[in-house]
Short mmCIF file of C-alpha atoms and ligand atoms in Angstrom, two decimals:
data_model
loop_
_atom_site.label_atom_id
_atom_site.label_comp_id
_atom_site.label_asym_id
_atom_site.label_seq_id
_atom_site.Cartn_x
_atom_site.Cartn_y
_atom_site.Cartn_z
CA MET A 1 0.00 0.00 0.00
CA ARG A 2 2.77 2.47 0.97
CA VAL A 3 4.67 1.63 -2.18
CA ARG A 4 1.57 2.07 -4.24
CA SER A 5 0.72 5.51 -2.90
CA LEU A 6 4.34 6.56 -3.38
CA ALA A 7 4.14 5.44 -6.98
CA ILE A 8 0.93 7.38 -7.47
CA GLY A 9 2.48 10.39 -5.75
CA LEU A 10 5.44 10.27 -8.12
CA LEU A 11 3.17 9.91 -11.08
CA VAL A 12 1.02 12.86 -10.07
CA GLY A 13 4.13 14.92 -9.27
CA GLY A 14 5.59 14.01 -12.64
CA LEU A 15 2.42 15.02 -14.43
CA ALA A 16 2.31 18.31 -12.56
CA LEU A 17 5.92 19.02 -13.55
CA THR A 18 5.49 18.20 -17.23
CA ALA A 19 2.29 20.23 -17.33
CA CYS A 20 4.15 23.44 -16.54
CA GLY A 21 6.65 25.46 -18.57
CA LYS A 22 9.48 27.61 -17.22
CA GLU A 23 7.18 30.26 -15.87
CA GLY A 24 4.19 28.16 -15.03
CA THR A 25 2.59 28.32 -18.47
CA PRO A 26 0.77 25.14 -19.42
CA THR A 27 2.62 23.15 -22.06
CA ASN A 28 1.63 20.35 -24.33
CA ASP A 29 4.76 18.51 -25.29
CA ALA A 30 3.04 16.31 -27.84
CA THR A 31 2.17 19.27 -29.98
CA GLY A 32 4.68 21.93 -29.05
CA GLY A 33 3.67 23.98 -26.04
CA PRO A 34 5.23 27.29 -25.00
CA SER A 35 8.42 27.29 -22.95
CA THR A 36 8.63 30.97 -22.24
CA THR A 37 6.23 33.77 -21.44
CA GLN A 38 6.97 36.98 -23.30
CA LYS A 39 7.50 40.21 -21.42
CA VAL A 40 4.59 42.54 -22.06
CA ALA A 41 5.56 45.95 -23.45
CA GLU A 42 4.23 49.09 -21.78
CA ASN A 43 2.91 52.37 -23.19
CA VAL A 44 2.92 51.09 -26.76
CA LYS A 45 1.82 53.53 -29.46
CA VAL A 46 1.26 52.73 -33.10
CA GLU A 47 0.46 56.11 -34.68
CA GLY A 48 -1.89 55.95 -37.63
CA SER A 49 -2.97 52.31 -37.18
CA PRO A 50 -6.76 51.86 -37.30
CA THR A 51 -6.34 48.22 -36.17
CA PHE A 52 -4.29 49.21 -33.12
CA ASP A 53 -6.90 51.88 -32.28
CA ARG A 54 -9.61 49.20 -32.45
CA ILE A 55 -7.79 46.72 -30.20
CA THR A 56 -6.97 49.48 -27.71
CA LYS A 57 -10.64 50.45 -27.58
CA ASN A 58 -11.74 46.81 -27.20
CA GLY A 59 -9.08 46.10 -24.57
CA LYS A 60 -8.24 42.79 -26.23
CA ILE A 61 -6.74 41.32 -29.39
CA VAL A 62 -8.58 38.74 -31.48
CA ILE A 63 -6.10 36.59 -33.38
CA GLY A 64 -7.07 34.21 -36.18
CA VAL A 65 -5.27 30.84 -36.00
CA LYS A 66 -5.49 27.15 -36.93
CA GLU A 67 -6.54 24.54 -34.38
CA ASP A 68 -5.72 21.20 -36.00
CA GLN A 69 -2.07 21.59 -36.98
CA PRO A 70 0.18 19.95 -34.35
CA TYR A 71 3.34 21.95 -33.45
CA LEU A 72 2.01 24.98 -35.38
CA GLY A 73 -1.52 25.87 -34.33
CA TYR A 74 -3.23 23.28 -32.18
CA LYS A 75 -6.15 23.44 -29.76
CA ASP A 76 -6.16 20.78 -27.06
CA PRO A 77 -9.64 19.27 -27.22
CA THR A 78 -9.80 18.69 -23.45
CA THR A 79 -8.24 21.87 -22.06
CA GLY A 80 -9.11 24.22 -24.94
CA GLU A 81 -5.50 25.48 -24.69
CA TYR A 82 -3.80 26.58 -27.94
CA SER A 83 -0.18 25.67 -28.61
CA GLY A 84 2.45 25.63 -31.35
CA PHE A 85 4.88 27.85 -33.25
CA ASP A 86 2.25 30.07 -34.89
CA ILE A 87 0.46 30.47 -31.56
CA GLU A 88 3.70 31.57 -29.86
CA ILE A 89 4.47 34.03 -32.67
CA ALA A 90 0.93 35.38 -32.26
CA ARG A 91 1.41 35.73 -28.47
CA LEU A 92 4.79 37.39 -28.92
CA VAL A 93 3.32 40.04 -31.21
CA ALA A 94 0.42 40.62 -28.79
CA ALA A 95 2.84 41.01 -25.84
CA LYS A 96 4.98 43.50 -27.73
CA LEU A 97 1.86 45.46 -28.64
CA GLY A 98 1.16 45.66 -24.89
CA PHE A 99 -1.41 42.86 -24.44
CA ASP A 100 -0.83 40.00 -22.02
CA GLU A 101 -2.18 36.49 -22.55
CA LYS A 102 -5.41 37.24 -20.69
CA LYS A 103 -6.24 39.91 -23.26
CA VAL A 104 -5.69 37.61 -26.22
CA GLU A 105 -8.55 35.69 -27.78
CA PHE A 106 -7.81 33.02 -30.38
CA LYS A 107 -10.35 32.38 -33.11
CA THR A 108 -10.04 29.40 -35.40
CA VAL A 109 -10.28 30.36 -39.06
CA GLN A 110 -9.65 27.77 -41.80
CA SER A 111 -7.56 28.51 -44.88
CA ALA A 112 -10.49 29.45 -47.11
CA GLY A 113 -11.83 32.05 -44.66
CA ARG A 114 -8.69 34.01 -43.87
CA GLU A 115 -8.92 37.00 -46.22
CA ALA A 116 -12.60 37.52 -45.33
CA ALA A 117 -11.94 37.29 -41.57
CA ILE A 118 -9.22 39.96 -41.84
CA THR A 119 -11.13 42.32 -44.16
CA ASN A 120 -14.37 42.01 -42.12
CA GLY A 121 -12.54 42.75 -38.88
CA ASP A 122 -13.50 39.35 -37.37
CA VAL A 123 -9.85 39.04 -36.38
CA ASP A 124 -7.27 41.77 -35.73
CA TYR A 125 -4.48 39.74 -37.29
CA TYR A 126 -3.95 36.18 -38.46
CA VAL A 127 -1.11 33.77 -37.72
CA GLY A 128 -1.57 30.32 -39.26
CA THR A 129 0.76 28.86 -41.93
CA TYR A 130 -0.33 31.73 -44.17
CA THR A 131 1.73 31.99 -47.36
CA ILE A 132 2.58 35.50 -48.49
CA ASN A 133 1.64 35.96 -52.15
CA ASP A 134 0.61 38.73 -54.53
CA LYS A 135 -2.93 37.50 -55.01
CA ARG A 136 -3.64 37.63 -51.27
CA LYS A 137 -1.87 41.00 -51.04
CA GLU A 138 -4.64 42.47 -53.20
CA GLN A 139 -7.03 42.01 -50.26
CA ILE A 140 -4.87 42.06 -47.14
CA SER A 141 -1.24 42.77 -46.21
CA PHE A 142 1.50 40.68 -44.63
CA ALA A 143 4.20 41.25 -42.04
CA GLY A 144 7.11 38.81 -42.17
CA PRO A 145 7.97 36.27 -43.35
CA TYR A 146 8.71 34.63 -40.00
CA PHE A 147 9.26 31.13 -41.47
CA VAL A 148 9.66 29.50 -44.89
CA ALA A 149 8.08 26.10 -45.54
CA GLY A 150 7.77 24.11 -48.78
CA GLN A 151 4.97 22.03 -50.30
CA ASP A 152 5.49 18.29 -49.72
CA LEU A 153 3.55 15.01 -49.52
CA LEU A 154 2.34 12.90 -46.62
CA VAL A 155 1.76 9.22 -47.44
CA ARG A 156 1.18 5.93 -45.61
CA LYS A 157 4.38 4.48 -44.26
CA ASP A 158 4.19 1.31 -46.39
CA ASP A 159 3.60 3.21 -49.64
CA ASN A 160 6.72 3.22 -51.83
CA THR A 161 4.96 4.25 -55.04
CA ILE A 162 4.72 7.96 -54.21
CA THR A 163 8.22 9.41 -54.15
CA GLY A 164 7.66 12.97 -55.32
CA LYS A 165 5.21 15.32 -57.05
CA ASP A 166 5.65 13.62 -60.42
CA THR A 167 4.43 10.25 -59.11
CA LEU A 168 0.92 11.44 -58.21
CA LYS A 169 -0.91 10.72 -61.50
CA GLY A 170 -3.78 8.30 -60.86
CA LYS A 171 -3.46 8.78 -57.08
CA LYS A 172 -6.07 10.39 -54.86
CA VAL A 173 -4.58 13.56 -53.46
CA CYS A 174 -6.16 15.49 -50.57
CA SER A 175 -5.69 19.13 -49.63
CA VAL A 176 -7.56 22.13 -48.26
CA THR A 177 -9.91 24.61 -49.91
CA GLY A 178 -8.37 28.04 -50.48
CA SER A 179 -4.78 26.86 -49.94
CA THR A 180 -1.78 27.41 -52.21
CA PRO A 181 -0.95 23.65 -52.33
CA ILE A 182 -4.34 22.64 -53.78
CA GLN A 183 -4.00 25.44 -56.33
CA ARG A 184 -0.57 24.09 -57.33
CA VAL A 185 -1.94 20.53 -57.75
CA ARG A 186 -4.50 21.99 -60.18
CA ASP A 187 -2.17 24.40 -61.99
CA GLU A 188 0.53 21.78 -62.55
CA GLN A 189 -2.04 18.98 -63.13
CA LEU A 190 -0.21 16.75 -60.68
CA THR A 191 -3.18 14.36 -60.72
CA GLN A 192 -6.46 14.23 -62.62
CA PRO A 193 -9.18 16.68 -61.43
CA GLU A 194 -11.44 13.79 -60.34
CA ASN A 195 -8.66 12.53 -58.05
CA ILE A 196 -8.42 15.77 -56.08
CA VAL A 197 -10.15 15.53 -52.70
CA GLU A 198 -10.82 18.77 -50.87
CA PHE A 199 -11.64 19.57 -47.24
CA GLN A 200 -11.70 22.61 -44.94
CA ALA A 201 -8.94 21.33 -42.61
CA TYR A 202 -5.80 19.20 -43.03
CA SER A 203 -6.75 16.90 -40.14
CA GLN A 204 -9.72 15.72 -42.26
CA CYS A 205 -7.34 14.81 -45.10
CA VAL A 206 -5.04 12.96 -42.69
CA GLU A 207 -7.97 10.90 -41.43
CA LYS A 208 -8.79 9.89 -45.03
CA LEU A 209 -5.15 8.96 -45.61
CA THR A 210 -5.05 6.75 -42.54
CA ASN A 211 -8.29 5.06 -43.68
CA SER A 212 -6.81 4.50 -47.17
CA GLU A 213 -9.54 6.64 -48.76
CA VAL A 214 -6.89 8.92 -50.28
CA ASP A 215 -3.25 8.17 -51.21
CA ALA A 216 -1.52 11.41 -50.28
CA VAL A 217 -2.06 14.65 -48.39
CA THR A 218 -0.29 17.67 -49.80
CA THR A 219 0.54 20.93 -48.09
CA ASP A 220 3.54 22.57 -46.40
CA ASP A 221 6.21 20.23 -45.04
CA ALA A 222 6.03 21.95 -41.64
CA ILE A 223 2.37 20.95 -41.30
CA LEU A 224 2.90 17.41 -42.63
CA LYS A 225 5.86 16.76 -40.32
CA GLY A 226 3.63 17.59 -37.37
CA PHE A 227 1.05 14.99 -38.41
CA ALA A 228 3.77 12.40 -39.14
CA ALA A 229 5.35 13.00 -35.72
CA GLN A 230 1.99 12.21 -34.10
CA ASP A 231 1.59 8.91 -35.94
CA PRO A 232 5.08 7.74 -36.95
CA ASP A 233 4.06 4.08 -37.24
CA ASN A 234 1.58 4.78 -40.02
CA LEU A 235 2.61 7.98 -41.79
CA LYS A 236 5.70 9.48 -43.42
CA VAL A 237 6.63 12.70 -45.24
CA VAL A 238 8.15 12.15 -48.69
CA GLY A 239 10.69 14.91 -48.02
CA LYS A 240 11.08 16.49 -51.46
CA PRO A 241 9.59 19.97 -51.11
CA PHE A 242 8.55 21.55 -54.41
CA SER A 243 7.67 25.15 -53.54
CA LYS A 244 8.54 28.00 -51.22
CA GLU A 245 5.83 29.00 -48.72
CA PRO A 246 6.93 32.08 -46.77
CA TYR A 247 4.66 32.49 -43.74
CA GLY A 248 3.36 35.97 -43.02
CA ILE A 249 1.15 37.58 -40.40
CA GLY A 250 -2.04 38.62 -42.15
CA LEU A 251 -3.13 42.21 -41.48
CA PRO A 252 -5.74 44.60 -42.86
CA HIS A 253 -4.73 45.85 -46.29
CA ASP A 254 -4.04 49.52 -45.62
CA ASP A 255 -2.60 49.35 -42.13
CA LYS A 256 1.03 50.09 -42.99
CA ALA A 257 1.71 51.47 -39.50
CA LEU A 258 0.83 48.14 -37.86
CA ARG A 259 2.68 46.17 -40.54
CA ASP A 260 5.86 48.17 -39.88
CA LYS A 261 5.43 47.69 -36.12
CA VAL A 262 4.91 43.91 -36.43
CA ASN A 263 7.94 43.66 -38.73
CA ASP A 264 9.99 45.50 -36.06
CA ILE A 265 8.74 43.03 -33.42
CA LEU A 266 9.69 40.03 -35.60
CA GLN A 267 13.11 41.50 -36.42
CA THR A 268 13.89 42.07 -32.75
CA ALA A 269 12.81 38.50 -31.90
CA ILE A 270 15.08 37.11 -34.63
CA ASP A 271 18.01 39.26 -33.47
CA ASP A 272 17.72 38.60 -29.73
CA GLY A 273 17.18 34.83 -29.88
CA THR A 274 13.48 34.84 -28.95
CA TRP A 275 12.55 33.45 -32.37
CA GLN A 276 14.95 30.54 -31.85
CA ASP A 277 13.61 29.86 -28.33
CA ILE A 278 10.04 29.77 -29.63
CA TYR A 279 11.04 27.57 -32.55
CA ASP A 280 12.99 25.10 -30.40
CA SER A 281 10.11 24.65 -27.97
CA THR A 282 7.47 24.11 -30.68
CA LEU A 283 8.05 23.33 -34.36
CA GLY A 284 11.63 22.25 -33.73
CA LYS A 285 10.28 19.16 -31.98
CA SER A 286 8.71 17.78 -35.17
CA ASN A 287 11.91 17.45 -37.27
CA SER A 288 11.38 20.71 -39.13
CA LYS A 289 14.51 22.69 -40.00
CA ALA A 290 14.97 26.12 -38.48
CA SER A 291 15.94 29.16 -40.47
CA PRO A 292 14.72 32.62 -39.55
CA PRO A 293 14.14 34.35 -42.89
CA ASP A 294 14.80 37.95 -43.91
CA ILE A 295 11.87 40.22 -43.15
CA GLU A 296 10.46 41.81 -46.31
CA ARG A 297 9.38 45.37 -45.89
CA TYR A 298 7.08 47.01 -48.40
N1 LIG B 1 0.82 27.82 -46.63
C1 LIG B 1 -0.24 27.39 -47.47
C2 LIG B 1 -1.32 28.44 -47.61
O1 LIG B 1 -1.24 29.48 -47.01
C3 LIG B 1 -0.84 26.07 -47.01
C4 LIG B 1 -1.17 25.96 -45.56
C5 LIG B 1 -2.54 26.47 -45.21
O2 LIG B 1 -3.52 26.17 -45.91
O3 LIG B 1 -2.63 27.15 -44.20
O4 LIG B 1 -2.25 28.28 -48.36
#
């Protein structure tokens, strides 16, 4: 009996320890929880930013994110806690704009709804594997990039027939509505149109892959590596990226003042090692390679 309660005590103690980060923040090691809490800036001013005026008036920031992408943007179904690299970048920006975690509200927005959520003001900014490109820049603007991914393929572990983008003909390929990878599958006719399977979220594609209802899931390698790391016995990433996907923070189109401010925040985080700390405690745990990119100012 004594031994048993000691064992239980150790177990509970162990759980309590692993459930807390350096400064008592909850972590989720399976999906990349935060290891550090960012210092909140004081007396922040962003002259001429209508978005900053709005968040100041509301007393909180609403940030659009993903909730089904392990190590990037993931919502724990039991605790409701968000974790991952994108989430930590989002929290960093909020802290440096003067808002602590209690004044941050995350809102899940899928790929197809991002531009609308930003232009309608449903979110103040968006951080979720969001590729910077000219077409999107017609409607919104981007700070960053803060990471560069590349389009790749996720397949079942025992599949040796899919070895790259040119081996997809006749295969069922799954991706997400409104994403750059599904557009590339169509533009480059990587498989026949009737073989393209489309969902709102990548986790739905991964489920179909595991059930053998599709043969491959295609999107950014950073996303696919997260899913593979969660189910290494059944899934693997092909590992031959065939595009460049620079991730930006989506902002309202004409808010140059906020874009410049967010770019300053990202640059400081890259220069002082914060970017690396965030990366190492989240995405770095899923075999993704780290390389802080050059910020593009426009
Ligand atoms: N980075 C790509 C995109 O922005 C794919 C990932 C996603 O759908 O979020 O479309």
